[in-house]
N, CA and C of each residue as an Amber inpcrd file, in Angstrom:
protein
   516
   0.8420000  -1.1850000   0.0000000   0.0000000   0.0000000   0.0000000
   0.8820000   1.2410000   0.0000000   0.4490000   2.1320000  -0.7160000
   1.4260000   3.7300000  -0.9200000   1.0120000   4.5310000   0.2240000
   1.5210000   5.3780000   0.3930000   1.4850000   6.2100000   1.9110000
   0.6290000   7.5070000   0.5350000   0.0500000   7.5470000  -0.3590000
  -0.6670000   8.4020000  -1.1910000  -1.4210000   7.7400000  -2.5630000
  -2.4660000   8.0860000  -2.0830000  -3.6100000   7.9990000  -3.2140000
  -3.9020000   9.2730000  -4.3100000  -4.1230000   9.4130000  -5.7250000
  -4.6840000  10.4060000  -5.9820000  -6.1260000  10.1450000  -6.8520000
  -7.0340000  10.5240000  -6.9180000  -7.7870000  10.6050000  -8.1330000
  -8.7300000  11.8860000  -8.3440000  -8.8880000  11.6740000  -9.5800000
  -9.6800000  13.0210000 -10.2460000 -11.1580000  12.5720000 -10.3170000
 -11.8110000  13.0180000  -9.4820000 -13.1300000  12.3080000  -9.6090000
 -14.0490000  13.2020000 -10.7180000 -13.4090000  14.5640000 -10.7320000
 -14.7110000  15.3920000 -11.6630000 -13.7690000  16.5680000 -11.8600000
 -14.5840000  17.3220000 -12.9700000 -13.9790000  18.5440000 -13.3450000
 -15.2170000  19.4710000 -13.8480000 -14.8060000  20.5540000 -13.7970000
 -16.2720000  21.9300000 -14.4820000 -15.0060000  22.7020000 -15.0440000
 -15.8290000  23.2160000 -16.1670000 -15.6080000  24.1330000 -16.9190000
 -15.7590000  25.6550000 -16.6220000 -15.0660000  26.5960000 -16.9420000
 -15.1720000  27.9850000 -16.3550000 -14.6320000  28.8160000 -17.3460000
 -15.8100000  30.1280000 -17.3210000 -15.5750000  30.8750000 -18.3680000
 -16.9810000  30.7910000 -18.9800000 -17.0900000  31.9780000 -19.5280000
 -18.3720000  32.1610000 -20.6920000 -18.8730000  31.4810000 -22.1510000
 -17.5420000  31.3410000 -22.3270000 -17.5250000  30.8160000 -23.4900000
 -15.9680000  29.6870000 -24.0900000 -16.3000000  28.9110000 -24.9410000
 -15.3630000  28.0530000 -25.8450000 -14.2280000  28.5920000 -25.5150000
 -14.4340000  29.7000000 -26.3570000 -12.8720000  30.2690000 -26.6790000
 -12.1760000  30.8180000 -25.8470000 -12.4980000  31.5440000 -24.2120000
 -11.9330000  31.9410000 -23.3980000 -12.1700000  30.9460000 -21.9760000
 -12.8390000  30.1240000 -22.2820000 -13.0310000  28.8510000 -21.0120000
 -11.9230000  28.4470000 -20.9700000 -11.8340000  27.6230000 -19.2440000
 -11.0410000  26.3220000 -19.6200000 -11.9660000  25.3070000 -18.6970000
 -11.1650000  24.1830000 -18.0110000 -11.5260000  23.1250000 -17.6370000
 -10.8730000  23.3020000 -16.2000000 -11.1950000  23.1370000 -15.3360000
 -10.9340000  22.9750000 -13.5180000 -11.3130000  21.5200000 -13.3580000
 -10.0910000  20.5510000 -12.9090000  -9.6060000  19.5980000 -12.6260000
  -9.8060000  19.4210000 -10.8290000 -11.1850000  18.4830000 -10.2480000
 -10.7510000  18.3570000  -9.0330000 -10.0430000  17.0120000  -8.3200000
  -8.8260000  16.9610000  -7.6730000  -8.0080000  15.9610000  -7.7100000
  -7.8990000  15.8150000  -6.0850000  -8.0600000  14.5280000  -5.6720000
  -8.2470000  14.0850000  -4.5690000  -7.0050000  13.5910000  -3.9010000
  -6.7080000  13.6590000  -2.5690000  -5.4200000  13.3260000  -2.5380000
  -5.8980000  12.5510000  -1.0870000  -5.4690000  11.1830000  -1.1480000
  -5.5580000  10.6530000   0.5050000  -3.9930000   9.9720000   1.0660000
  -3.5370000  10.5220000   2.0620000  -2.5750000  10.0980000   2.2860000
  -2.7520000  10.2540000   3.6560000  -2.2680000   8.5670000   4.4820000
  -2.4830000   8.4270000   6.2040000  -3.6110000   8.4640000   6.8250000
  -4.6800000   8.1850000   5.5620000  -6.2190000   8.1940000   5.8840000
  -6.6000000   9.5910000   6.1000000  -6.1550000  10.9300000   5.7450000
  -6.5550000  12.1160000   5.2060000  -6.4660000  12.8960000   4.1910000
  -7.8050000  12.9760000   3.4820000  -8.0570000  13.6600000   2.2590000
  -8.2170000  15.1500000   2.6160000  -7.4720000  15.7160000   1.0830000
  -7.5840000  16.9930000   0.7160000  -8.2490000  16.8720000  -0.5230000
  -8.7060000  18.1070000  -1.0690000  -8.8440000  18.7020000  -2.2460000
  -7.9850000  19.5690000  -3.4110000  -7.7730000  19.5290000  -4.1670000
  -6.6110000  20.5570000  -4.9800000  -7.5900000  20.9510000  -6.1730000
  -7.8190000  21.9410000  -7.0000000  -8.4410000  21.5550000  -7.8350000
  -6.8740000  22.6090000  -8.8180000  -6.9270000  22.2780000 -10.2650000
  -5.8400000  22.6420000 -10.8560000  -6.3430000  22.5520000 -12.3330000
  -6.1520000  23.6950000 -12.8220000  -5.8950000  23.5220000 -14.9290000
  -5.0090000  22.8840000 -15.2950000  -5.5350000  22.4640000 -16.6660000
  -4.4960000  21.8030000 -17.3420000  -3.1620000  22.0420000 -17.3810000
  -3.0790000  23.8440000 -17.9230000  -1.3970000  24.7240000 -17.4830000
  -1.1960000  24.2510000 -16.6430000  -1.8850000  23.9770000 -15.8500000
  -1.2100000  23.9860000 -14.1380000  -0.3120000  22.6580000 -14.3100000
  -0.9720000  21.0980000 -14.6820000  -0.2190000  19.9230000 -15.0370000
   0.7740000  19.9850000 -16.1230000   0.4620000  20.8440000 -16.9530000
   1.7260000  20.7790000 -18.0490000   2.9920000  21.7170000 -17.5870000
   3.0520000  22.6540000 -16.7660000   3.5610000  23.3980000 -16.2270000
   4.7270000  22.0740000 -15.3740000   3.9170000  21.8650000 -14.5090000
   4.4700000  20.4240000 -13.8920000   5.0340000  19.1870000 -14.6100000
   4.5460000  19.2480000 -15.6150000   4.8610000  18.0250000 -16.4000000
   6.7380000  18.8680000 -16.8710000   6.9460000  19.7720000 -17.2750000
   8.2050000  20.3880000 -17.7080000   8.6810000  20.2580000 -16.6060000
   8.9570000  21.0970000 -15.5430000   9.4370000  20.7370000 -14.2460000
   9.7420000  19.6770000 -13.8990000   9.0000000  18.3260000 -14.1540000
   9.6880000  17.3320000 -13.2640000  10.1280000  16.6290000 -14.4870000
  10.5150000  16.7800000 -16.0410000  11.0840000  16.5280000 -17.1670000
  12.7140000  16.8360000 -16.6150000  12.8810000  17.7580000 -15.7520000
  14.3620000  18.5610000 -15.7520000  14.6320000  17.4560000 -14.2490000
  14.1590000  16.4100000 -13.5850000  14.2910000  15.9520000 -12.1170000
  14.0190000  14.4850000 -12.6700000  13.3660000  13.9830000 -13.2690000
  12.7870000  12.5910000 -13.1220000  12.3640000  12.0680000 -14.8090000
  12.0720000  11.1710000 -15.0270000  11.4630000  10.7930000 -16.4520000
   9.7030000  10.4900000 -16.0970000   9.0480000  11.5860000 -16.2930000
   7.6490000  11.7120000 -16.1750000   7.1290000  10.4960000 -17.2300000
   5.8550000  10.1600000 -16.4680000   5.2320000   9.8020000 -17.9950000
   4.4880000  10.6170000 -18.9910000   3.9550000  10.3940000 -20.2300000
   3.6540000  11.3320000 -21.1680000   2.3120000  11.5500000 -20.7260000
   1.9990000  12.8230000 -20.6750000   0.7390000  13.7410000 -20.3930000
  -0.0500000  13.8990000 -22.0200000  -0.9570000  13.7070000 -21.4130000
  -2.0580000  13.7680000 -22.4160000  -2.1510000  15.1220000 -22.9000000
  -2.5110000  15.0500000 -24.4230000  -2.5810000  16.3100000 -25.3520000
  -3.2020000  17.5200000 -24.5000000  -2.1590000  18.5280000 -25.2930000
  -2.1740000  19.8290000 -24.7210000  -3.2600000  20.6160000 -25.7340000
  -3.9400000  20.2820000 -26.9500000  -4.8960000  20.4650000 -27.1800000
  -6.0020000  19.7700000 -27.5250000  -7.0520000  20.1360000 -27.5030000
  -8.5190000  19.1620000 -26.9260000  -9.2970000  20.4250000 -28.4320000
  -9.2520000  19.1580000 -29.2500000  -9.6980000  19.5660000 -30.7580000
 -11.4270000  20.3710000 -30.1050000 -12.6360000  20.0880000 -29.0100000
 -13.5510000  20.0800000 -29.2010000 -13.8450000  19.7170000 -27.7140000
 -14.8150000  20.8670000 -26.5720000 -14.8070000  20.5490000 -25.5240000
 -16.4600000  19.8590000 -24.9320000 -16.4000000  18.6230000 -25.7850000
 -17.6380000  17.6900000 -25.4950000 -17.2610000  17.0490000 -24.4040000
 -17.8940000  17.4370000 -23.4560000 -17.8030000  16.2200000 -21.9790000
 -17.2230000  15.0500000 -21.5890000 -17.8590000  13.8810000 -23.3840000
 -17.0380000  13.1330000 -22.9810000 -15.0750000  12.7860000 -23.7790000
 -14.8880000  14.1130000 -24.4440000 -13.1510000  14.5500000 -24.8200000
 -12.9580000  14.7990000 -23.5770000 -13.3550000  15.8470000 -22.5760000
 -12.7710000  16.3080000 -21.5370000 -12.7210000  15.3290000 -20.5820000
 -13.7150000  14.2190000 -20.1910000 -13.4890000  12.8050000 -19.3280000
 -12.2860000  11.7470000 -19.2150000 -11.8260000  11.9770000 -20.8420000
 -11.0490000  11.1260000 -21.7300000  -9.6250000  11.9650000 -21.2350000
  -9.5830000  13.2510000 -21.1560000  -8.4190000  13.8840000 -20.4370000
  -8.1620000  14.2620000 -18.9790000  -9.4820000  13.7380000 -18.3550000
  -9.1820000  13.8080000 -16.7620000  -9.1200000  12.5180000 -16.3450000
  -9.3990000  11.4900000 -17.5930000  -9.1020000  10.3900000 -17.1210000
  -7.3590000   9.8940000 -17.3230000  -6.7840000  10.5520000 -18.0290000
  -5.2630000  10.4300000 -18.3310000  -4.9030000  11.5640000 -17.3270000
  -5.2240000  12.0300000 -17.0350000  -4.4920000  13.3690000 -15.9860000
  -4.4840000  12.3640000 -14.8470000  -4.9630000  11.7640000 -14.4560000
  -5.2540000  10.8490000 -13.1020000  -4.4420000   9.8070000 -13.2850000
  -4.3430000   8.8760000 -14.0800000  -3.3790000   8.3190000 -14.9400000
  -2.2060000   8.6540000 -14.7480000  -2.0330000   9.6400000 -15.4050000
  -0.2450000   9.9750000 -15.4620000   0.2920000  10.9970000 -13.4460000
  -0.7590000  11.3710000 -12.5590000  -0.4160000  11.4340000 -11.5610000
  -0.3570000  10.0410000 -10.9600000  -1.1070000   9.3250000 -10.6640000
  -1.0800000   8.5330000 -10.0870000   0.1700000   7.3930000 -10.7830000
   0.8660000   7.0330000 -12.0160000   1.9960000   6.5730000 -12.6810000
   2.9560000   7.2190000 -12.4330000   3.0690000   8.8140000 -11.7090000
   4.0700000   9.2560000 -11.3350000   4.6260000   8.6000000  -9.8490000
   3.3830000   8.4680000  -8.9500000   3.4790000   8.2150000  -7.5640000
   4.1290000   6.5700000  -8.1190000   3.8990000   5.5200000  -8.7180000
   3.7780000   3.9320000  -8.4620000   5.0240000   4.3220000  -9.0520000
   6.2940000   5.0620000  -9.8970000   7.1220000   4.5150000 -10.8180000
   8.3820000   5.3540000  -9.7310000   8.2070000   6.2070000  -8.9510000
   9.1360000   6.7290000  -8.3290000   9.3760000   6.7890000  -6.8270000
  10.5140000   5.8530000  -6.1180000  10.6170000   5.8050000  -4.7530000
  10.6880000   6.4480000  -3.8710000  10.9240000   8.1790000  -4.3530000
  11.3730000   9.1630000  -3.5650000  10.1920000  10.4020000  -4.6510000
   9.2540000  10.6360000  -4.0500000   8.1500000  11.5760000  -4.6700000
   8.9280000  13.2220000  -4.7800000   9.7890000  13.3810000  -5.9400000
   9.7090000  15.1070000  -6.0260000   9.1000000  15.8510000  -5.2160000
   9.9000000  17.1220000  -4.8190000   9.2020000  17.6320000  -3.9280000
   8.3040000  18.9510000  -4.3790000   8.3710000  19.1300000  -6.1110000
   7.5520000  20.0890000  -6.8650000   6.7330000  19.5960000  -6.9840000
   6.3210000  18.1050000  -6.9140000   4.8770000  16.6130000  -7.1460000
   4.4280000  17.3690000  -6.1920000   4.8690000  16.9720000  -4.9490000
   4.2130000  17.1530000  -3.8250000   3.8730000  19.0820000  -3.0820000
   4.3000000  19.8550000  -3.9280000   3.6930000  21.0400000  -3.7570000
   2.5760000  21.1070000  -4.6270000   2.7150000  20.4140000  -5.8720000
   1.6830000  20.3100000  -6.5690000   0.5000000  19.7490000  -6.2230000
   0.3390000  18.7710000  -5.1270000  -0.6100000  18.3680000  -4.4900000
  -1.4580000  18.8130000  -3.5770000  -0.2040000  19.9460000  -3.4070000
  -0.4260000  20.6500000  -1.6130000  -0.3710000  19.9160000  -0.5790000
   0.9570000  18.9530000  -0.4320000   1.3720000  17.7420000   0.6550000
   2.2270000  19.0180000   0.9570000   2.1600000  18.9880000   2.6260000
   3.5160000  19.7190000   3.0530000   4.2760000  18.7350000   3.8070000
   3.7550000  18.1490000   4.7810000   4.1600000  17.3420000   5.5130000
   4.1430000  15.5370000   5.3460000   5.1130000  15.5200000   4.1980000
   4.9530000  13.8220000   3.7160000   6.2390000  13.2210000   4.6360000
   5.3310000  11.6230000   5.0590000   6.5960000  10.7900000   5.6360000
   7.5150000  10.1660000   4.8270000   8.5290000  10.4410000   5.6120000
   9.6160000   9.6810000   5.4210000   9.9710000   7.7630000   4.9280000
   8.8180000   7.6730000   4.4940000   9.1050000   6.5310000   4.9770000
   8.7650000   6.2900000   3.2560000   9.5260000   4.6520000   3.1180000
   9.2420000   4.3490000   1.8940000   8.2130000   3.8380000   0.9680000
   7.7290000   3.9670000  -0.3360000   6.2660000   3.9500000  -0.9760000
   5.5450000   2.5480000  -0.6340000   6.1690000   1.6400000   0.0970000
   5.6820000   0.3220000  -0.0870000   5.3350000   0.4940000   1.5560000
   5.6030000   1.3920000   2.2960000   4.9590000   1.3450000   3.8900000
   3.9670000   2.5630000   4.0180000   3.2270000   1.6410000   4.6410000
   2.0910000   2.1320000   5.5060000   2.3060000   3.4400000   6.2470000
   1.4210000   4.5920000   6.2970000   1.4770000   5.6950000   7.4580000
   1.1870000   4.9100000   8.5730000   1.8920000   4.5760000   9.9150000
   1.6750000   4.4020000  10.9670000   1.4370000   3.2140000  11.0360000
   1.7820000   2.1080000  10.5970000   1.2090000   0.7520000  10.8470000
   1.9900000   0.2050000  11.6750000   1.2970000  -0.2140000  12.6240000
   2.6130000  -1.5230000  13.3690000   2.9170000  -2.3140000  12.9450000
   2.0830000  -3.4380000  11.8700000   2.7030000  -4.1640000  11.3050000
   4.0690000  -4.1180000  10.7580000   4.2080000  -2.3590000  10.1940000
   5.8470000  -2.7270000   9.4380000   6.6380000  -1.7650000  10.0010000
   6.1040000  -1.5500000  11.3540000   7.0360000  -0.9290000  12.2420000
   8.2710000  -1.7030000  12.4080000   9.4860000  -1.6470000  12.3510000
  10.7270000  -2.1910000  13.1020000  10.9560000  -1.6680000  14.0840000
  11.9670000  -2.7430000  14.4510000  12.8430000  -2.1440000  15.8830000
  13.3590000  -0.4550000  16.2090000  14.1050000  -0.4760000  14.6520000
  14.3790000   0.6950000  14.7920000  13.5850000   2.0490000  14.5910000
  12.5130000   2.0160000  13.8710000  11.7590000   2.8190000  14.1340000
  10.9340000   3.3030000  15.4340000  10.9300000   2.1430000  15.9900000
  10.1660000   2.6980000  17.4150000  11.0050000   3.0640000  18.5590000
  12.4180000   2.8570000  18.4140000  13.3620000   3.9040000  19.4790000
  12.7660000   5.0110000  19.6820000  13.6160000   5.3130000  21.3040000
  12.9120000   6.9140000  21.1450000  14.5300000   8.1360000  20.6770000
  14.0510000   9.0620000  20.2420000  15.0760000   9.6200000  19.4190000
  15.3690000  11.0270000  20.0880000  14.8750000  10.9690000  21.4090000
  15.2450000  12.0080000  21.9870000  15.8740000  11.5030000  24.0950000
  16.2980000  12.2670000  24.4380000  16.9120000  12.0320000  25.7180000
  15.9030000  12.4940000  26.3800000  15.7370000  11.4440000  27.4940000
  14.6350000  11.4190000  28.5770000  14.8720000  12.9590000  29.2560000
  13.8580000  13.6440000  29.8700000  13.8900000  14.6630000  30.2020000
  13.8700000  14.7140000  31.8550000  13.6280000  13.6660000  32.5700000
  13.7810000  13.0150000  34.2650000  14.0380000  11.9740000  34.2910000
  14.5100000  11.5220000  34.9360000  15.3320000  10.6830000  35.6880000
  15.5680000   9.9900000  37.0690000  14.7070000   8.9990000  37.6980000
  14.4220000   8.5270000  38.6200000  15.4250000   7.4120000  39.0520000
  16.6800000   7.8610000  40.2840000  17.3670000   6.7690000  40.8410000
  16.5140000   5.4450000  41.1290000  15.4730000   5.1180000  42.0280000
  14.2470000   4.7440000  41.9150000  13.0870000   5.1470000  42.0520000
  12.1140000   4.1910000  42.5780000  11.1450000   4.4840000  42.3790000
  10.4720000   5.6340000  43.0210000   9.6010000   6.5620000  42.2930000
   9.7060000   7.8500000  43.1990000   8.5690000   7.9050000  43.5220000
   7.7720000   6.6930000  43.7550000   6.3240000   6.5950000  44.7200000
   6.1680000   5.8460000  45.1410000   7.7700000   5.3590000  45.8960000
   7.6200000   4.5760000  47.3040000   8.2790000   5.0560000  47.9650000
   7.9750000   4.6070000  49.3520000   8.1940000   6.1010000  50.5320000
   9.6340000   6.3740000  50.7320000  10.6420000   7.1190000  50.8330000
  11.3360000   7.9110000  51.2130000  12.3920000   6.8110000  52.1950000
  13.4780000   6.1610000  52.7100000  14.2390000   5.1230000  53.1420000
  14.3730000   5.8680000  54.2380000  14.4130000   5.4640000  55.4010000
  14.8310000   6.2650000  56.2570000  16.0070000   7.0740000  56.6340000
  17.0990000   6.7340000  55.9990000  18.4420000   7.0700000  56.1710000
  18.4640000   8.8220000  55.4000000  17.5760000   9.0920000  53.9810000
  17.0800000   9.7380000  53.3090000  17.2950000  11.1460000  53.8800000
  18.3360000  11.5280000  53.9280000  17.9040000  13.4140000  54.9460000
  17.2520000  14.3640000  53.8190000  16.9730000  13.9880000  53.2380000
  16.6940000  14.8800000  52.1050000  15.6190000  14.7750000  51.3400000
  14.0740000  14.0540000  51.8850000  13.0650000  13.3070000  51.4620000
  12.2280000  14.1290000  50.5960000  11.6050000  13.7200000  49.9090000
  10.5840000  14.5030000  49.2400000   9.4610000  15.2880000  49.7790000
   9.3240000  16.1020000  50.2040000   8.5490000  15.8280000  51.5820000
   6.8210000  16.0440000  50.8690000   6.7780000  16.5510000  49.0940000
   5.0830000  16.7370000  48.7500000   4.9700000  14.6060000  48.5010000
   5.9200000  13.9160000  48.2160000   5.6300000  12.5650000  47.4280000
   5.4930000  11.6870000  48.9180000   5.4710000  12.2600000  49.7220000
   5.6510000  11.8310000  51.2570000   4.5080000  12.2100000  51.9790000
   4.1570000  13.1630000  51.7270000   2.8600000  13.7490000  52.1980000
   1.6360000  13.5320000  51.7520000   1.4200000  13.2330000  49.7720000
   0.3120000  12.6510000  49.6260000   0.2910000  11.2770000  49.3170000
   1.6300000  10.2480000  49.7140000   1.4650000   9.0570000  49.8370000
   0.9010000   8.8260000  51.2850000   1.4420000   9.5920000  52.0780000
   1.1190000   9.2320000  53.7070000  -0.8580000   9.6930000  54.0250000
  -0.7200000  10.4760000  53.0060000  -2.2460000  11.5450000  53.4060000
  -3.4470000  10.2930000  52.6630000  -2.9880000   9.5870000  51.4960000
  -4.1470000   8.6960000  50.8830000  -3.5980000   7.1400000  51.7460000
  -2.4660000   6.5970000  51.3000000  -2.5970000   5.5020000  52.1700000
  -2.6180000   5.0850000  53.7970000  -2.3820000   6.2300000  54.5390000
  -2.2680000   6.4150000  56.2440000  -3.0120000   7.3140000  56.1980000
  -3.7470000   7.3780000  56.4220000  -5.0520000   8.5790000  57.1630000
  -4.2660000   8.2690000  58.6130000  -4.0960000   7.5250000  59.1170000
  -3.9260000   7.6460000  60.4210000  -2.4420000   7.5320000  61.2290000
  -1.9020000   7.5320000  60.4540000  -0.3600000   7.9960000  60.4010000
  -0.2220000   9.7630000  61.4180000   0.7850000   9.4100000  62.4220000
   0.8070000  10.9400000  62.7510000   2.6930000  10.8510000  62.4770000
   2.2530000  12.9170000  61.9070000   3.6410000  12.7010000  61.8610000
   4.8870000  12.4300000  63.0280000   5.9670000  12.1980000  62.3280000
   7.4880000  12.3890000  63.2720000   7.3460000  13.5470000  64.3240000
């Protein structure tokens, strides 16, 4: 399973007319079991498509002109727009990081396309270290009572151990 899903479920057209319209692309993005929305023009993918030409070997993006904007030509190109995102994500181990502005991912894991966001299953050892230095530090245990020899006792971890388990404890 990929730590990112995309698909284009729908698109509308905008603009008055043919000749000064275009097409608005809405593209779904689920990654770690949370979806966003992006919606993006065609420029917007071909724009991208050059960009990651100069980083990676893209696959080929569907024609940059659309002879005739009948519903189902424009289906036929949001169905290859989805296509060639989603062939970008399965063919590359390390996702560009212009892909992923293009998505509007800011915060993608580290981790590689064949693992899970957060699964224990393919958690390792080494991933579940902790990667920072404990912030206290207990010689022992610091909610059992105080040794007597102790000149230096805790005297609040002493007081509400003595106050809940001895009600009838008087002090020294």
């Amino acid at each position: 399973m990929h730590p990112i899903e995309v698909s284009i479920p729908s698109f509308r057209s905008e603009g008055s007319n043919v000749e000064k319209g275009y097409t608005v692309f809405k593209i779904e993005v689920l990654m770690c079991g949370r979806q966003h929305t992006v919606e993006k023009r065609y420029s917007e993918f071909y724009t991208l498509h050059k960009m990651l030409k100069k980083i990676i070997k893209p696959p080929e993006i569907p024609s940059k002109h659309v002879r005739n904007w009948v519903p189902k030509v424009l289906d036929q190109r949001r169905q290859g727009l989805e296509l060639y995102l989603q062939t970008i994500i399965m063919e590359n181990e390390v996702l560009p990081k212009i892909f992923l502005d293009f998505l509007n991912i800011r915060h993608f894991p580290s981790l590689p396309k064949t693992e899970s966001c957060g699964s224990f299953e393919t958690e390792s050892e080494e991933s579940s270290k902790l990667t920072h230095q404990p912030a206290l530090l207990f010689l022992r245990d610091p909610y059992l009572l105080p040794t007597t020899n102790d000149t230096f006792s805790n005297m609040v971890i002493e007081g509400v151990i003595r106050g809940i388990f001895y009600p009838d404890f008087q002090p020294r």
